[in-house]
JSON list of C-alpha atoms in Angstrom, two decimals:
[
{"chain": "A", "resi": 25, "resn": "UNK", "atom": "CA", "xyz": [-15.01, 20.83, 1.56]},
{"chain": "A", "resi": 26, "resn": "UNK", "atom": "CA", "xyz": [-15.40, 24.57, 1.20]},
{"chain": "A", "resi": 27, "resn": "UNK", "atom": "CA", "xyz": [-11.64, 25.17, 1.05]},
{"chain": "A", "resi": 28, "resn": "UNK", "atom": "CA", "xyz": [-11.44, 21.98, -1.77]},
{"chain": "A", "resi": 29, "resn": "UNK", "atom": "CA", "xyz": [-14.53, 24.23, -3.36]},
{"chain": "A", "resi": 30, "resn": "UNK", "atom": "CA", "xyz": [-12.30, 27.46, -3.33]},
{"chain": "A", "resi": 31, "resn": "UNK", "atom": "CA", "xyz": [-9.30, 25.74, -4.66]},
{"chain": "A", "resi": 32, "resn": "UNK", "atom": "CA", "xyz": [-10.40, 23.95, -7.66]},
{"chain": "A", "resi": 33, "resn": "UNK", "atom": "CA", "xyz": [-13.20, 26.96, -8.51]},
{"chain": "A", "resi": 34, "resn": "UNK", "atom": "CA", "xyz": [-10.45, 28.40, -10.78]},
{"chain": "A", "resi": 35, "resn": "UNK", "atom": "CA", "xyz": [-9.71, 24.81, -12.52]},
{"chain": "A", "resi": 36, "resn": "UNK", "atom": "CA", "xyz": [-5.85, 24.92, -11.99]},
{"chain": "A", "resi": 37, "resn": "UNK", "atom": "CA", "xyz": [-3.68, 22.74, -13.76]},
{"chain": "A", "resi": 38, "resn": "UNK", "atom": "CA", "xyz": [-1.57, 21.79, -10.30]},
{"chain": "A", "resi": 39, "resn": "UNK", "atom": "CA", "xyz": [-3.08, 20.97, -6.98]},
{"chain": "A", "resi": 40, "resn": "UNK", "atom": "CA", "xyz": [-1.16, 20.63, -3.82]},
{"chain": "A", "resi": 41, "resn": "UNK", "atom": "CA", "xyz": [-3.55, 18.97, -1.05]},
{"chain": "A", "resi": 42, "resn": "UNK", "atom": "CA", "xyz": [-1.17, 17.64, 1.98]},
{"chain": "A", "resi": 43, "resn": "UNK", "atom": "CA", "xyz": [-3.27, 14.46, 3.78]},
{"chain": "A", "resi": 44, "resn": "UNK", "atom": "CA", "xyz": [-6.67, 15.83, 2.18]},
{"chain": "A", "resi": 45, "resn": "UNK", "atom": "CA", "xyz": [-8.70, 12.70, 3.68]},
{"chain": "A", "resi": 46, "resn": "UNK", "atom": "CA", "xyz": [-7.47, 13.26, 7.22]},
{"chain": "A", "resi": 47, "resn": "UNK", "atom": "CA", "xyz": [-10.67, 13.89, 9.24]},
{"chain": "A", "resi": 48, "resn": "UNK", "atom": "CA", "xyz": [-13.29, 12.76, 6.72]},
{"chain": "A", "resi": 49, "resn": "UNK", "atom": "CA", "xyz": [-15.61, 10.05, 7.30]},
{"chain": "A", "resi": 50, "resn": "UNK", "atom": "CA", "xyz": [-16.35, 7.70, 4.72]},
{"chain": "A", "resi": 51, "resn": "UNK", "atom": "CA", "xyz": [-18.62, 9.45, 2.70]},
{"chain": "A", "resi": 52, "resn": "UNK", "atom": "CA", "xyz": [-17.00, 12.54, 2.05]},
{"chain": "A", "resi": 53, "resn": "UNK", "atom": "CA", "xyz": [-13.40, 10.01, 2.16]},
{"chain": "A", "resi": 54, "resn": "UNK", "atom": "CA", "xyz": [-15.41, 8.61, -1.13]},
{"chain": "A", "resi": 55, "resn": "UNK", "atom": "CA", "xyz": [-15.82, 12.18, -2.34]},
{"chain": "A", "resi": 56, "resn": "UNK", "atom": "CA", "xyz": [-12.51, 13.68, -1.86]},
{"chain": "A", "resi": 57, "resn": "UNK", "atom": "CA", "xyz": [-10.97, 10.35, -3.97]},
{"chain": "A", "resi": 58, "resn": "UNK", "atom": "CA", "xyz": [-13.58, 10.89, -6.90]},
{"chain": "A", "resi": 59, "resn": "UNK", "atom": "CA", "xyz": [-12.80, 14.74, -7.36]},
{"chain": "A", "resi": 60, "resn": "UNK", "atom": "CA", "xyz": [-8.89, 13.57, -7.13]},
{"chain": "A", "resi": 61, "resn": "UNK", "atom": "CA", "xyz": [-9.06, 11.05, -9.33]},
{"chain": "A", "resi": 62, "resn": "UNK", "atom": "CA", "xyz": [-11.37, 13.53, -11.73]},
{"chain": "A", "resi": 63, "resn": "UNK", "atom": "CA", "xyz": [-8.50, 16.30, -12.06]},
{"chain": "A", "resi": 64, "resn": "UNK", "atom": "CA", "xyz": [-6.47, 13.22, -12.85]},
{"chain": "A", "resi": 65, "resn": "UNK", "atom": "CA", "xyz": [-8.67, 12.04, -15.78]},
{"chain": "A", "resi": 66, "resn": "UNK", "atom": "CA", "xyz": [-8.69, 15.60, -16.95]},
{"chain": "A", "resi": 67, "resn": "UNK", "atom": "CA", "xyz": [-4.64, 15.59, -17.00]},
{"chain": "A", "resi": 68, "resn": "UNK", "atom": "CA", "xyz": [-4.13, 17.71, -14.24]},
{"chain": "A", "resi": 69, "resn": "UNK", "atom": "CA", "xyz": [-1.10, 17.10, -11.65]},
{"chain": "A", "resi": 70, "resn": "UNK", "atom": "CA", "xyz": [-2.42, 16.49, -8.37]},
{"chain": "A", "resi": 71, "resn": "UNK", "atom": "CA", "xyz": [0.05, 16.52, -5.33]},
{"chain": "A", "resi": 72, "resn": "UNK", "atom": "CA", "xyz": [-0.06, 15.00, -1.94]},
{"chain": "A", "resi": 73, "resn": "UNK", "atom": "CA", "xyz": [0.62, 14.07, 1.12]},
{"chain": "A", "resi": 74, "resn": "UNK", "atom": "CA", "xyz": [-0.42, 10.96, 2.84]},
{"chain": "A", "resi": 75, "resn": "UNK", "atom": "CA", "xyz": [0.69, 8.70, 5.64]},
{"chain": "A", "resi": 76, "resn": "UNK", "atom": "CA", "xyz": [-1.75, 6.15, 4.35]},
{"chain": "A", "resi": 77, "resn": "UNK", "atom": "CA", "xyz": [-0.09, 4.06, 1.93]},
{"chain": "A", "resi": 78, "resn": "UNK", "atom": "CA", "xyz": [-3.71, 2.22, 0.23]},
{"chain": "A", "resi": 79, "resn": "UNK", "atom": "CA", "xyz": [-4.49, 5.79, -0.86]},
{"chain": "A", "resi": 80, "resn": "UNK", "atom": "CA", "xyz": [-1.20, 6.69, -2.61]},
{"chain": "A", "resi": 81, "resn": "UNK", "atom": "CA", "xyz": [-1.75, 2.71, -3.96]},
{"chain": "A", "resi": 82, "resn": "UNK", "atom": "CA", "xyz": [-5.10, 3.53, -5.60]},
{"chain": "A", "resi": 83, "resn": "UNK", "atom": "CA", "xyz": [-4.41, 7.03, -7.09]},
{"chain": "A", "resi": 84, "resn": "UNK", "atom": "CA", "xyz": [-1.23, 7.64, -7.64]},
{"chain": "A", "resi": 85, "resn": "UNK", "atom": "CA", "xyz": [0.86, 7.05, -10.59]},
{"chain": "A", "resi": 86, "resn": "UNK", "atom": "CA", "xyz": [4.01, 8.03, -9.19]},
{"chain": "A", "resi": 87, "resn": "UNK", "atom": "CA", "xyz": [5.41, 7.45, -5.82]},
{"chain": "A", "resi": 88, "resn": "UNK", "atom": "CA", "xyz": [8.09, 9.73, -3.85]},
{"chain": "A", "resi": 89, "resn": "UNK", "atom": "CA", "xyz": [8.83, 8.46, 0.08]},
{"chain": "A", "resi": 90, "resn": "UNK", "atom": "CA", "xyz": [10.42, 10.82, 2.33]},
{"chain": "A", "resi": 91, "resn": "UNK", "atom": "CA", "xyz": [11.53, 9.72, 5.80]},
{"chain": "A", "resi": 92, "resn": "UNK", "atom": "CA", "xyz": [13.06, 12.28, 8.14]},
{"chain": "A", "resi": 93, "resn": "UNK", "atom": "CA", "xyz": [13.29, 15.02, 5.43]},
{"chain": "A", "resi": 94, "resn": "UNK", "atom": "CA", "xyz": [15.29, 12.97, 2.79]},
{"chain": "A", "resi": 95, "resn": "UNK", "atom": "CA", "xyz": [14.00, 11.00, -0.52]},
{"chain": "A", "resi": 96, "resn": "UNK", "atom": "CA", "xyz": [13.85, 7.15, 0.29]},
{"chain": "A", "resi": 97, "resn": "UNK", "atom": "CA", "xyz": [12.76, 6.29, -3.07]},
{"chain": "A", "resi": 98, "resn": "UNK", "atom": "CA", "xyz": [10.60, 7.30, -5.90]},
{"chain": "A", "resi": 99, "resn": "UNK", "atom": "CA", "xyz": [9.62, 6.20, -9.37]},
{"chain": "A", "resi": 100, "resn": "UNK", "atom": "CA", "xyz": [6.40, 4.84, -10.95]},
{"chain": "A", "resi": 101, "resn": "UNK", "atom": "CA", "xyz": [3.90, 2.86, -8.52]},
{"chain": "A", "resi": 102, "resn": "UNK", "atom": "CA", "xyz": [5.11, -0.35, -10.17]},
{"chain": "A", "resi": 103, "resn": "UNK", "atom": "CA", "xyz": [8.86, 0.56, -9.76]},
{"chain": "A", "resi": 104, "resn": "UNK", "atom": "CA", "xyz": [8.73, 1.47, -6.55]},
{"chain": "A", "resi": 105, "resn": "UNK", "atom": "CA", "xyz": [6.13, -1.66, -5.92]},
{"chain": "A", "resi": 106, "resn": "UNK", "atom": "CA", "xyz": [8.66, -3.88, -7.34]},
{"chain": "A", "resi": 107, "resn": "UNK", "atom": "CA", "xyz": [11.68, -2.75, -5.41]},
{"chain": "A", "resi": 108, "resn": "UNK", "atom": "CA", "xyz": [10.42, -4.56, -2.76]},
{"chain": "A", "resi": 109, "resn": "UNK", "atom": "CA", "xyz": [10.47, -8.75, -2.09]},
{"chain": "A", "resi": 110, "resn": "UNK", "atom": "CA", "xyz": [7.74, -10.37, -3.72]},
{"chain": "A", "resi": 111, "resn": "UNK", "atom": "CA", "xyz": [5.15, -11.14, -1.13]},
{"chain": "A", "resi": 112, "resn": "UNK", "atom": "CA", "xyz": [2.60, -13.92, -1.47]},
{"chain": "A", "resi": 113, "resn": "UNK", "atom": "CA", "xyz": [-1.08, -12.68, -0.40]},
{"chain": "A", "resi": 114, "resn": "UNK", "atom": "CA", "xyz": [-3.09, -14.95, 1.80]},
{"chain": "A", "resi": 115, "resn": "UNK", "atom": "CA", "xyz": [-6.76, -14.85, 2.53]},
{"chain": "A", "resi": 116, "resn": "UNK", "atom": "CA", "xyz": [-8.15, -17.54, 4.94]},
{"chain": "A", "resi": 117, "resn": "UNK", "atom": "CA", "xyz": [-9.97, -18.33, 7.63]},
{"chain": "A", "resi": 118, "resn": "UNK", "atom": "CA", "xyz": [-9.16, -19.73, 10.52]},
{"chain": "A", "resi": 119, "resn": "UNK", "atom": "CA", "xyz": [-6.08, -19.38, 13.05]},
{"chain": "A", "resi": 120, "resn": "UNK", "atom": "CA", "xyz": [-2.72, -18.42, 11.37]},
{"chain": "A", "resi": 121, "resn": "UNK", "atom": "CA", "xyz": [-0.33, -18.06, 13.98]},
{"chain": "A", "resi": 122, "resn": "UNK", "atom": "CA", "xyz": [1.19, -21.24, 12.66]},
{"chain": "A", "resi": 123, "resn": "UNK", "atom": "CA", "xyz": [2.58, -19.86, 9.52]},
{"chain": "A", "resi": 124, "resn": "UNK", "atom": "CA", "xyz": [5.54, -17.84, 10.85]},
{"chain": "A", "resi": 125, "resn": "UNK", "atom": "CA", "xyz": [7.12, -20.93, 12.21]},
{"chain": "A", "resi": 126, "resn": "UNK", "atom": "CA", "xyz": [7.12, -22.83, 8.21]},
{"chain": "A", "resi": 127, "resn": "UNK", "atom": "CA", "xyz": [10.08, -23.61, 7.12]},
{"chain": "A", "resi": 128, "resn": "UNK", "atom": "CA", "xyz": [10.92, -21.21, 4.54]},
{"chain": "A", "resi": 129, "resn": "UNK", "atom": "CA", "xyz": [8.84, -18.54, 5.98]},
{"chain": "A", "resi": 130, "resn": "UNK", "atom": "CA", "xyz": [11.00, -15.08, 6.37]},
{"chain": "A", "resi": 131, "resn": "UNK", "atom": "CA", "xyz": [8.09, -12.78, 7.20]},
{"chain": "A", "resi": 132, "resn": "UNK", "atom": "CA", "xyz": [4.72, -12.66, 7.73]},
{"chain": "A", "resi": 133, "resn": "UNK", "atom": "CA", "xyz": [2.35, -9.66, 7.98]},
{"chain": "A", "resi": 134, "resn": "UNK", "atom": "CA", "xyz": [-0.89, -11.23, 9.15]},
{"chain": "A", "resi": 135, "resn": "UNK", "atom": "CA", "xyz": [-4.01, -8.20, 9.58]},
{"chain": "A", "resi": 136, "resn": "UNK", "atom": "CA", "xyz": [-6.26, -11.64, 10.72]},
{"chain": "A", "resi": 137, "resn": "UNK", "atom": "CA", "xyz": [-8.00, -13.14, 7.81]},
{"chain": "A", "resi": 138, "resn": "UNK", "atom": "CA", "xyz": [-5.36, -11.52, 4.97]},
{"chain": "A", "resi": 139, "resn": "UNK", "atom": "CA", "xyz": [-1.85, -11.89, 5.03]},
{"chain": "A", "resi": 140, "resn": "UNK", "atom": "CA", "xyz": [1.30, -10.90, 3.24]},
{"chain": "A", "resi": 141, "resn": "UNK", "atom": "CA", "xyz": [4.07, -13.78, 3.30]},
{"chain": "A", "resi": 142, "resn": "UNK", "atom": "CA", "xyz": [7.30, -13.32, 2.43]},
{"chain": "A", "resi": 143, "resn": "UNK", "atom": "CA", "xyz": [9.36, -16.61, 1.57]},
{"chain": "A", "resi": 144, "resn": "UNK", "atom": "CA", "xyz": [13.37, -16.88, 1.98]},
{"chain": "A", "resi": 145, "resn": "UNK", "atom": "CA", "xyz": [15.26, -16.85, -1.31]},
{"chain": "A", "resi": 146, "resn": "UNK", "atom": "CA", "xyz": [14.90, -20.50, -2.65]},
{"chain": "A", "resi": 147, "resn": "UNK", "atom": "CA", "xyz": [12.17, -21.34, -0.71]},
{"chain": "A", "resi": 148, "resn": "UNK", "atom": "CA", "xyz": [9.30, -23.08, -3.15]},
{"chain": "A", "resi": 149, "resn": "UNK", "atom": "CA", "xyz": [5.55, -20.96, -2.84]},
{"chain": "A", "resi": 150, "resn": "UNK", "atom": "CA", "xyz": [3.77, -24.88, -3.49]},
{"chain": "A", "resi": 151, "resn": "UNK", "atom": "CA", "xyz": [5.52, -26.26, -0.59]},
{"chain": "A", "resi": 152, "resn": "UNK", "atom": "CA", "xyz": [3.96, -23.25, 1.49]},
{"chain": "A", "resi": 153, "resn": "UNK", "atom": "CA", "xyz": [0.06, -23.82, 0.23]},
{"chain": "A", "resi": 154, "resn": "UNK", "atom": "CA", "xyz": [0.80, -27.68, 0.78]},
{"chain": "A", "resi": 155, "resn": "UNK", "atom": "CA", "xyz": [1.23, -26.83, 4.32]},
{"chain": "A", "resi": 156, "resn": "UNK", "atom": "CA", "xyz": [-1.61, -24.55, 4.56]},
{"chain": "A", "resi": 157, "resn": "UNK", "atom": "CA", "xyz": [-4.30, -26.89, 3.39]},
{"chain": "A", "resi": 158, "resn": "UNK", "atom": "CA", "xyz": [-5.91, -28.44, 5.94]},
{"chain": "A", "resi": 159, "resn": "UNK", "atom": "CA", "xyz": [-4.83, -26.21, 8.73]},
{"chain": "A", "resi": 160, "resn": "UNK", "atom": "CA", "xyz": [-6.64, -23.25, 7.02]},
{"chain": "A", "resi": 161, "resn": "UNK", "atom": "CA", "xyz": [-9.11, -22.28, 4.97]},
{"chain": "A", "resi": 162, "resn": "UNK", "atom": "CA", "xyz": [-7.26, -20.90, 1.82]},
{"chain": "A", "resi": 163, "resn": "UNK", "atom": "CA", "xyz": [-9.66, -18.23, -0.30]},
{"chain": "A", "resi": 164, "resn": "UNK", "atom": "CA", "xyz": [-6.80, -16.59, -2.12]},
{"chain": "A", "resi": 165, "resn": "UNK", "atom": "CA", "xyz": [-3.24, -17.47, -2.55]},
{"chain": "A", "resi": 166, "resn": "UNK", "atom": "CA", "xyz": [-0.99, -15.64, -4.96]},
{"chain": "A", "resi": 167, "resn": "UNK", "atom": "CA", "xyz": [2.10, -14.52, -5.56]},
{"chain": "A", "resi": 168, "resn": "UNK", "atom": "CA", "xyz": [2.75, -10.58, -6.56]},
{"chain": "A", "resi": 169, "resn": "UNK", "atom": "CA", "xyz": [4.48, -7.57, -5.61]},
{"chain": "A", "resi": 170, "resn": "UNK", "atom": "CA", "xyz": [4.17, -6.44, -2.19]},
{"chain": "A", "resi": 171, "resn": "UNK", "atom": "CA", "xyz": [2.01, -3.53, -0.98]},
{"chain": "A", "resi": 172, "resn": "UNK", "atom": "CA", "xyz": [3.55, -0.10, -0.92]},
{"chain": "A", "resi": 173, "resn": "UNK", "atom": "CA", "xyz": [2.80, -0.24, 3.06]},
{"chain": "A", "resi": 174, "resn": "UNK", "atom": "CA", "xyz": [5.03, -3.32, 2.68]},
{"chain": "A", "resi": 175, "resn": "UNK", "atom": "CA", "xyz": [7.55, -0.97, 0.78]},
{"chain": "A", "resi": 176, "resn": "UNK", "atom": "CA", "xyz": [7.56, 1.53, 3.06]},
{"chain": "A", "resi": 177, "resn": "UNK", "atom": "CA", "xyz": [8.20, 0.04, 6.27]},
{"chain": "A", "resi": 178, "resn": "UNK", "atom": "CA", "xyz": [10.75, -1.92, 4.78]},
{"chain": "A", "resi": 179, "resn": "UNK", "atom": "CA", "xyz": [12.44, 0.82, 3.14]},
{"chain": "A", "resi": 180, "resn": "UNK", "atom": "CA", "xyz": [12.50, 3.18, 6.47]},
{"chain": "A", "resi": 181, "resn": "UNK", "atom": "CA", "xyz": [11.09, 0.70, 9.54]},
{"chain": "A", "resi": 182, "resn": "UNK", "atom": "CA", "xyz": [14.57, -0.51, 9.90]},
{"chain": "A", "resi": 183, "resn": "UNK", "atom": "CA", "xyz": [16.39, 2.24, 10.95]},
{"chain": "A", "resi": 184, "resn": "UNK", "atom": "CA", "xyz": [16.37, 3.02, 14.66]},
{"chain": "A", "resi": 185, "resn": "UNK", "atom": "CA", "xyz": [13.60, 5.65, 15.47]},
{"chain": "A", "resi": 186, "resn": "UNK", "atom": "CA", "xyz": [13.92, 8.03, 17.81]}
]
């Protein structure tokens, strides 16, 4: 916090902070994201680095992924949002593990009790949600973009690591 303190004392119209919630508990997590999002209101360029994707997703305006030293893609949240397959988000209850084996059914990112689905081309989102009721609790179904996470392990998950 003190070297946040020392930083922004002088009010300066660009801020560099490389993973500035790394460490914090939820508290001072909360705090960090209000004084960002404060420079922000007041028009100043903030800059930084995160490996968590929900923060970039709630702050940022503009997105720039770098894997292994080289731009992957950038452009405005909702460009780089919608470069992606459109994923269908799922919140139920109950057991899930039935849904990668649907017909139609090319991926699905289940984090237990919410889900991102992704359908092959063609495939018909109703026919999906037919299947699903009765064999789950459904509290949210809809279609949208997917997450940036989504993006981003898309965009650089596939290549081999080393």
């Amino acid at each position: 916090k003190v070297q946040l303190l020392g930083t922004l004392i002088h009010e300066p119209e660009l801020v560099i902070l490389d993973e500035p919630f790394s460490g914090l508990d939820p508290v001072n997590a909360e705090l960090m994201r209000d004084v960002i999002l404060s420079m922000k209101t007041k028009g100043r360029t903030v800059i930084f680095s995160t490996h968590v994707m929900e923060q970039a997703e709630q702050m940022c305006d503009y997105i720039f992924l770098i894997d292994r030293g080289r731009k992957v893609l950038d452009g405005t949240l909702t460009e780089v949002r919608r470069s992606g397959d459109r994923a269908i988000r799922l919140d139920y209850d109950g057991d899930a593990s039935f849904v990668r084996t649907l017909p139609g059914v090319r991926r699905f990112n289940d984090a237990g009790k919410t889900a991102e689905i992704f359908l092959e081309p063609g495939s018909d989102p109703q026919a999906l949600l037919a299947a699903l009721v009765g064999r789950l609790t459904v509290r949210r179904f809809d279609l949208r973009d997917p997450s940036l996470h989504e993006v981003f392990v898309r965009a650089v998950g596939g290549k081999s690591r080393e």
